[in-house]
Backbone as numpy.savetxt, mean C-alpha at the origin, in Angstrom:
# Nx Ny Nz CAx CAy CAz Cx Cy Cz
49.40 15.45 6.22 49.70 15.15 4.87 48.77 14.11 4.31
49.11 13.77 3.14 48.30 12.78 2.44 48.87 11.41 2.71
48.02 10.55 3.20 48.47 9.16 3.43 48.20 8.32 2.21
48.55 7.10 2.36 48.28 6.16 1.25 46.79 5.82 1.23
46.31 5.55 0.04 44.88 5.17 -0.04 44.64 3.91 0.77
43.51 3.89 1.41 43.12 2.73 2.20 42.35 1.77 1.32
42.76 0.54 1.29 42.06 -0.48 0.50 40.83 -0.91 1.28
39.71 -0.81 0.65 38.46 -1.26 1.28 38.12 -2.62 0.75
37.97 -3.52 1.66 37.62 -4.88 1.30 36.11 -5.01 1.30
35.56 -5.36 0.18 34.11 -5.53 0.10 33.75 -6.98 0.34
32.88 -7.13 1.28 32.35 -8.47 1.56 31.12 -8.68 0.69
30.98 -9.86 0.14 29.76 -10.11 -0.63 28.54 -10.00 0.29
27.45 -9.43 -0.26 26.22 -9.32 0.54 25.70 -10.70 0.84
25.28 -10.89 2.04 24.68 -12.16 2.42 23.25 -12.19 1.93
22.86 -13.27 1.29 21.47 -13.33 0.82 20.49 -13.31 2.01
19.41 -12.59 1.83 18.39 -12.53 2.86 17.36 -13.60 2.58
17.08 -14.36 3.59 16.08 -15.40 3.43 14.68 -14.78 3.62
13.80 -15.07 2.70 12.43 -14.53 2.84 11.77 -15.03 4.12
11.10 -14.12 4.80 10.36 -14.43 6.04 8.92 -14.80 5.68
8.16 -15.20 6.67 6.74 -15.54 6.45 5.99 -14.36 5.85
6.33 -13.14 6.26 5.66 -11.95 5.74 5.92 -11.79 4.24
7.15 -12.11 3.80 7.46 -12.04 2.37 6.58 -13.05 1.60
6.45 -14.25 2.16 5.66 -15.29 1.51 4.20 -14.85 1.40
3.68 -14.20 2.44 2.29 -13.72 2.40 2.12 -12.68 1.30
3.07 -11.75 1.20 3.00 -10.70 0.16 3.00 -11.32 -1.24
3.71 -12.42 -1.42 3.76 -13.07 -2.74 2.39 -13.58 -3.16
1.49 -13.80 -2.21 0.13 -14.24 -2.55 -0.63 -13.16 -3.33
-0.13 -11.92 -3.29 -0.78 -10.83 -4.00 -0.36 -10.76 -5.48
0.68 -11.50 -5.85 1.20 -11.45 -7.21 0.15 -11.97 -8.18
-0.05 -11.21 -9.27 -1.02 -11.59 -10.30 -1.72 -10.36 -10.85
-2.76 -10.62 -11.63 -3.57 -9.54 -12.18 -4.93 -9.58 -11.53
-5.42 -8.41 -11.12 -6.65 -8.29 -10.37 -7.55 -7.24 -11.01
-8.85 -7.45 -10.96 -9.81 -6.39 -11.27 -10.41 -5.96 -9.93
-10.80 -4.69 -9.86 -11.40 -4.22 -8.60 -12.56 -3.28 -8.86
-13.44 -3.25 -7.87 -14.54 -2.30 -7.80 -14.44 -1.63 -6.46
-14.50 -0.30 -6.46 -14.38 0.43 -5.21 -15.58 1.32 -4.98
-15.78 1.63 -3.72 -16.82 2.56 -3.30 -16.18 3.55 -2.37
-16.40 4.82 -2.62 -15.74 5.87 -1.85 -16.80 6.83 -1.31
-16.70 7.14 -0.03 -17.60 8.11 0.59 -16.98 9.49 0.44
-17.75 10.43 -0.10 -17.23 11.77 -0.34 -17.55 12.72 0.83
-18.14 12.18 1.90 -18.43 13.00 3.07 -19.85 12.79 3.54
-20.14 13.26 4.76 -21.49 13.09 5.33 -22.54 13.74 4.45
-23.63 13.02 4.22 -24.75 13.53 3.46 -24.55 13.52 1.94
-23.39 13.06 1.48 -23.14 13.00 0.03 -23.20 11.54 -0.42
-23.67 11.32 -1.63 -23.75 9.93 -2.12 -22.35 9.34 -2.29
-22.26 8.03 -2.10 -20.96 7.38 -2.31 -20.74 7.23 -3.81
-19.45 7.16 -4.21 -19.10 7.04 -5.61 -18.46 5.68 -5.84
-18.72 5.12 -7.01 -18.17 3.82 -7.36 -17.16 3.98 -8.50
-16.19 3.08 -8.52 -15.19 3.10 -9.58 -14.73 1.66 -9.83
-14.09 1.46 -10.99 -13.56 0.14 -11.37 -12.15 0.32 -11.89
-11.38 -0.76 -11.79 -10.04 -0.69 -12.32 -9.39 -2.04 -12.38
-8.10 -2.01 -12.65 -7.30 -3.24 -12.80 -5.92 -2.97 -12.18
-5.33 -4.03 -11.64 -4.03 -3.91 -11.00 -3.20 -5.15 -11.32
-1.90 -4.93 -11.59 -0.98 -6.04 -11.79 0.09 -5.94 -10.69
0.27 -7.05 -10.00 1.25 -7.13 -8.92 2.36 -8.08 -9.35
3.60 -7.61 -9.26 4.74 -8.45 -9.65 5.77 -8.47 -8.51
6.63 -9.46 -8.56 7.69 -9.59 -7.57 8.90 -8.79 -8.03
9.62 -8.27 -7.07 10.94 -7.70 -7.29 11.86 -8.57 -6.43
12.40 -9.62 -7.05 13.16 -10.61 -6.29 12.23 -11.37 -5.36
12.80 -11.83 -4.24 12.03 -12.59 -3.26 11.54 -11.74 -2.11
11.88 -10.43 -2.12 11.65 -9.62 -0.92 10.64 -8.49 -1.09
10.30 -8.13 -2.32 9.42 -6.98 -2.56 8.35 -7.33 -3.56
7.22 -6.62 -3.48 6.23 -6.65 -4.55 5.97 -5.23 -5.01
5.62 -5.10 -6.28 5.26 -3.81 -6.86 3.90 -3.99 -7.52
2.93 -3.19 -7.10 1.59 -3.21 -7.67 1.40 -1.96 -8.50
0.99 -2.13 -9.74 0.71 -1.00 -10.61 -0.70 -1.15 -11.11
-1.47 -0.10 -11.00 -2.85 -0.21 -11.42 -3.44 1.11 -11.84
-4.67 1.04 -12.21 -5.37 2.25 -12.60 -6.81 1.95 -12.90
-7.52 3.03 -13.10 -8.93 2.90 -13.42 -9.63 4.22 -13.23
-10.95 4.11 -13.09 -11.77 5.29 -12.90 -11.52 5.87 -11.51
-11.64 7.19 -11.42 -11.61 7.85 -10.12 -13.04 8.09 -9.70
-13.32 7.96 -8.40 -14.65 8.32 -7.95 -14.96 9.76 -8.38
-16.09 9.96 -9.00 -16.46 11.30 -9.45 -16.04 11.62 -10.87
-15.26 10.73 -11.50 -14.87 10.97 -12.91 -13.38 11.05 -13.11
-12.95 10.86 -14.32 -11.53 10.88 -14.65 -10.88 9.54 -14.38
-9.60 9.46 -14.66 -8.84 8.23 -14.44 -7.66 8.49 -13.50
-7.19 7.44 -12.87 -6.07 7.52 -11.94 -5.17 6.33 -12.17
-3.87 6.50 -12.07 -2.90 5.41 -12.07 -2.15 5.47 -10.75
-1.79 4.31 -10.22 -1.11 4.25 -8.93 -0.06 3.16 -8.89
0.86 3.30 -7.94 1.91 2.32 -7.70 2.01 2.10 -6.20
2.04 0.84 -5.80 2.26 0.47 -4.40 3.47 -0.45 -4.34
4.34 -0.22 -3.38 5.46 -1.13 -3.11 5.29 -1.68 -1.71
5.60 -2.95 -1.50 5.54 -3.55 -0.18 6.66 -4.58 -0.01
7.20 -4.62 1.18 8.20 -5.61 1.55 8.20 -5.74 3.06
9.03 -6.61 3.59 9.13 -6.80 5.03 10.53 -6.47 5.46
10.65 -5.61 6.47 11.95 -5.23 7.02 12.15 -5.95 8.35
12.93 -7.05 8.36 13.10 -7.82 9.60 13.75 -7.03 10.72
14.59 -6.05 10.39 15.23 -5.26 11.46 14.21 -4.44 12.23
13.10 -4.06 11.57 12.05 -3.30 12.24 10.87 -4.17 12.64
10.84 -5.39 12.07 9.72 -6.29 12.35 8.42 -5.77 11.73
8.53 -5.01 10.64 7.36 -4.38 10.04 7.32 -4.57 8.54
6.12 -4.62 8.00 5.95 -4.51 6.56 6.06 -3.03 6.23
6.82 -2.71 5.22 7.06 -1.31 4.85 6.73 -1.14 3.37
6.47 0.10 2.97 6.18 0.33 1.57 5.74 1.75 1.31
5.23 1.94 0.08 4.79 3.26 -0.36 3.55 3.11 -1.22
2.82 4.23 -1.36 1.71 4.31 -2.29 1.71 5.71 -2.87
1.59 5.78 -4.19 1.50 7.09 -4.85 0.61 6.97 -6.06
0.04 8.12 -6.47 -0.84 8.16 -7.62 -0.58 9.40 -8.44
-0.93 9.32 -9.73 -0.67 10.43 -10.63 -1.63 11.60 -10.43
-2.58 11.50 -9.51 -3.52 12.57 -9.26 -3.23 13.35 -7.99
-2.10 13.04 -7.33 -1.77 13.73 -6.09 -0.25 13.86 -5.94
0.18 14.81 -5.11 1.61 15.05 -4.92 2.17 14.38 -3.68
1.34 13.71 -2.91 1.78 13.04 -1.69 2.18 11.60 -1.96
3.35 11.20 -1.44 3.73 9.79 -1.42 3.46 9.30 0.00
2.58 8.33 0.12 2.28 7.77 1.42 3.30 6.70 1.73
3.90 6.77 2.93 4.91 5.80 3.35 4.26 4.90 4.40
4.28 3.61 4.11 3.60 2.61 4.92 4.50 1.95 5.96
3.85 1.53 7.04 4.46 0.65 8.03 3.33 -0.09 8.72
3.46 -1.42 8.83 2.41 -2.18 9.46 2.87 -3.57 9.86
2.01 -4.26 10.60 2.31 -5.61 11.06 1.23 -6.56 10.57
1.66 -7.63 9.93 0.75 -8.65 9.43 0.15 -9.42 10.60
-1.17 -9.62 10.56 -1.87 -10.39 11.59 -2.81 -11.35 10.88
-2.38 -12.61 10.77 -3.19 -13.59 10.04 -3.23 -13.20 8.56
-4.44 -12.98 8.04 -4.60 -12.57 6.64 -4.98 -11.10 6.52
-4.67 -10.31 7.55 -4.97 -8.88 7.53 -3.69 -8.08 7.72
-3.47 -7.11 6.85 -2.29 -6.27 6.93 -2.70 -4.80 7.02
-2.74 -4.22 8.24 -3.00 -2.80 8.37 -1.71 -2.01 8.14
-1.79 -1.02 7.25 -0.62 -0.22 6.88 -0.87 1.24 7.30
-0.11 1.72 8.26 -0.26 3.08 8.75 0.53 4.04 7.88
-0.01 5.24 7.68 0.65 6.28 6.91 0.18 7.63 7.42
0.86 8.68 6.97 0.47 10.05 7.29 0.34 10.83 5.99
-0.60 11.78 5.98 -0.77 12.60 4.80 -1.68 13.77 5.10
-1.87 14.62 4.10 -2.68 15.82 4.31 -4.16 15.49 4.56
-4.76 16.25 5.43 -6.18 16.09 5.76 -7.04 16.47 4.57
-8.17 15.78 4.41 -9.12 16.11 3.35 -9.67 17.53 3.56
-9.96 17.86 4.82 -10.61 19.13 5.12 -9.65 20.30 5.21
-8.38 20.01 5.56 -7.38 21.09 5.69 -6.03 20.54 5.24
-5.68 20.73 3.96 -4.44 20.15 3.41 -3.16 20.61 4.12
-3.22 21.66 4.93 -2.03 22.08 5.68 -1.84 21.24 6.95
-2.84 20.45 7.29 -2.81 19.61 8.49 -2.48 18.16 8.10
-1.51 17.54 8.78 -1.13 16.15 8.52 -1.90 15.26 9.50
-2.52 14.21 8.96 -3.31 13.29 9.77 -2.87 11.85 9.52
-3.38 10.96 10.35 -3.06 9.54 10.23 -4.08 8.85 9.32
-3.55 8.04 8.41 -4.35 7.22 7.53 -3.97 5.77 7.77
-4.84 4.88 7.31 -4.53 3.45 7.38 -5.20 2.78 6.17
-4.40 2.05 5.40 -4.90 1.17 4.35 -4.79 -0.23 4.90
-5.87 -0.97 4.80 -5.89 -2.34 5.32 -6.13 -3.31 4.18
-5.20 -4.26 4.02 -5.34 -5.30 3.01 -5.76 -6.58 3.72
-6.86 -7.15 3.25 -7.33 -8.42 3.78 -7.36 -9.41 2.63
-6.84 -10.60 2.88 -6.74 -11.64 1.85 -7.53 -12.87 2.32
-8.87 -12.86 2.13 -9.67 -13.99 2.61 -9.43 -15.27 1.83
-8.98 -15.14 0.55 -8.63 -16.32 -0.24 -7.60 -15.90 -1.28
-7.03 -16.86 -1.98 -6.01 -16.54 -2.98 -6.58 -15.81 -4.19
-7.89 -15.85 -4.38 -8.50 -15.21 -5.55 -9.36 -14.01 -5.20
-9.35 -13.61 -3.94 -10.16 -12.48 -3.51 -9.39 -11.69 -2.45
-9.48 -10.37 -2.57 -8.90 -9.55 -1.51 -9.69 -8.26 -1.38
-9.55 -7.63 -0.23 -10.25 -6.39 0.06 -9.22 -5.38 0.55
-9.38 -4.15 0.10 -8.55 -3.04 0.59 -9.51 -1.97 1.08
-9.32 -1.53 2.30 -10.11 -0.38 2.73 -9.17 0.68 3.29
-9.60 1.94 3.14 -8.82 3.09 3.59 -9.63 3.84 4.63
-8.93 4.28 5.67 -9.58 5.03 6.72 -8.67 6.13 7.21
-9.28 7.14 7.83 -8.56 8.28 8.36 -8.93 8.42 9.83
-7.98 8.83 10.64 -8.23 9.02 12.07 -8.84 10.40 12.28
-10.07 10.40 12.78 -10.79 11.66 12.99 -10.28 12.41 14.21
-10.70 13.66 14.33 -10.32 14.49 15.49 -10.79 13.89 16.80
-11.85 13.06 16.72 -12.38 12.42 17.93 -11.63 11.14 18.30
-10.57 10.80 17.52 -9.78 9.62 17.83 -10.36 8.33 17.27
-11.41 8.43 16.44 -12.03 7.24 15.85 -11.68 7.16 14.37
-11.47 5.92 13.90 -11.21 5.70 12.49 -12.50 5.85 11.69
-12.39 6.56 10.53 -13.52 6.74 9.64 -13.13 6.12 8.29
-13.86 5.06 7.92 -13.57 4.41 6.63 -14.19 5.26 5.52
-13.37 5.54 4.49 -13.86 6.36 3.39 -13.81 5.64 2.04
-13.13 4.48 1.96 -13.03 3.76 0.70 -12.91 2.26 0.97
-13.62 1.48 0.17 -13.49 0.02 0.19 -13.39 -0.45 -1.25
-12.39 -1.30 -1.53 -12.22 -1.88 -2.87 -12.20 -3.39 -2.73
-13.00 -4.04 -3.56 -13.05 -5.51 -3.61 -12.33 -5.96 -4.87
-11.34 -6.81 -4.69 -10.49 -7.30 -5.78 -10.81 -8.77 -6.10
-10.80 -9.10 -7.38 -10.97 -10.47 -7.85 -9.81 -10.78 -8.77
-9.17 -11.94 -8.53 -8.03 -12.34 -9.36 -8.51 -12.65 -10.79
-7.82 -12.06 -11.76 -8.09 -12.33 -13.18 -7.20 -13.47 -13.63
-5.89 -13.41 -13.21 -4.95 -14.50 -13.52 -3.78 -14.45 -12.58
């Protein structure tokens, strides 16, 4: 039969104290201009692009980066990156997506000094039906300069860098 409704007691959520990784991510907050260089493959000239990105905090635990600019080879692209630290996994986690593709890249990585390698999986450049490993690496050499490079794991087990972006803080 039907019993009496069970009263559920809700406990207030305990505030999460930001970890060192959260504090590091906050260093990315601000407005940045960037110049990137992208390799389109062996024997092809590299392409350059420029853009702008604004990074804001979502509370004390997350950052959201929204940016856009020229795409290598022409046209424009807009993108969104989210990053935070998940203490239960001991990893920085997040996502990256752009209006020029249907894949949402899901990140996981470990901060090491001022370098944050973020592992993800996505479709291969050469065969979109094949899923391969990618890595975006954020390096923060100073509070007003940062570098992002992207690489893909080749069939030979070696990382191949295909994009490097140099960021300069605007404000």
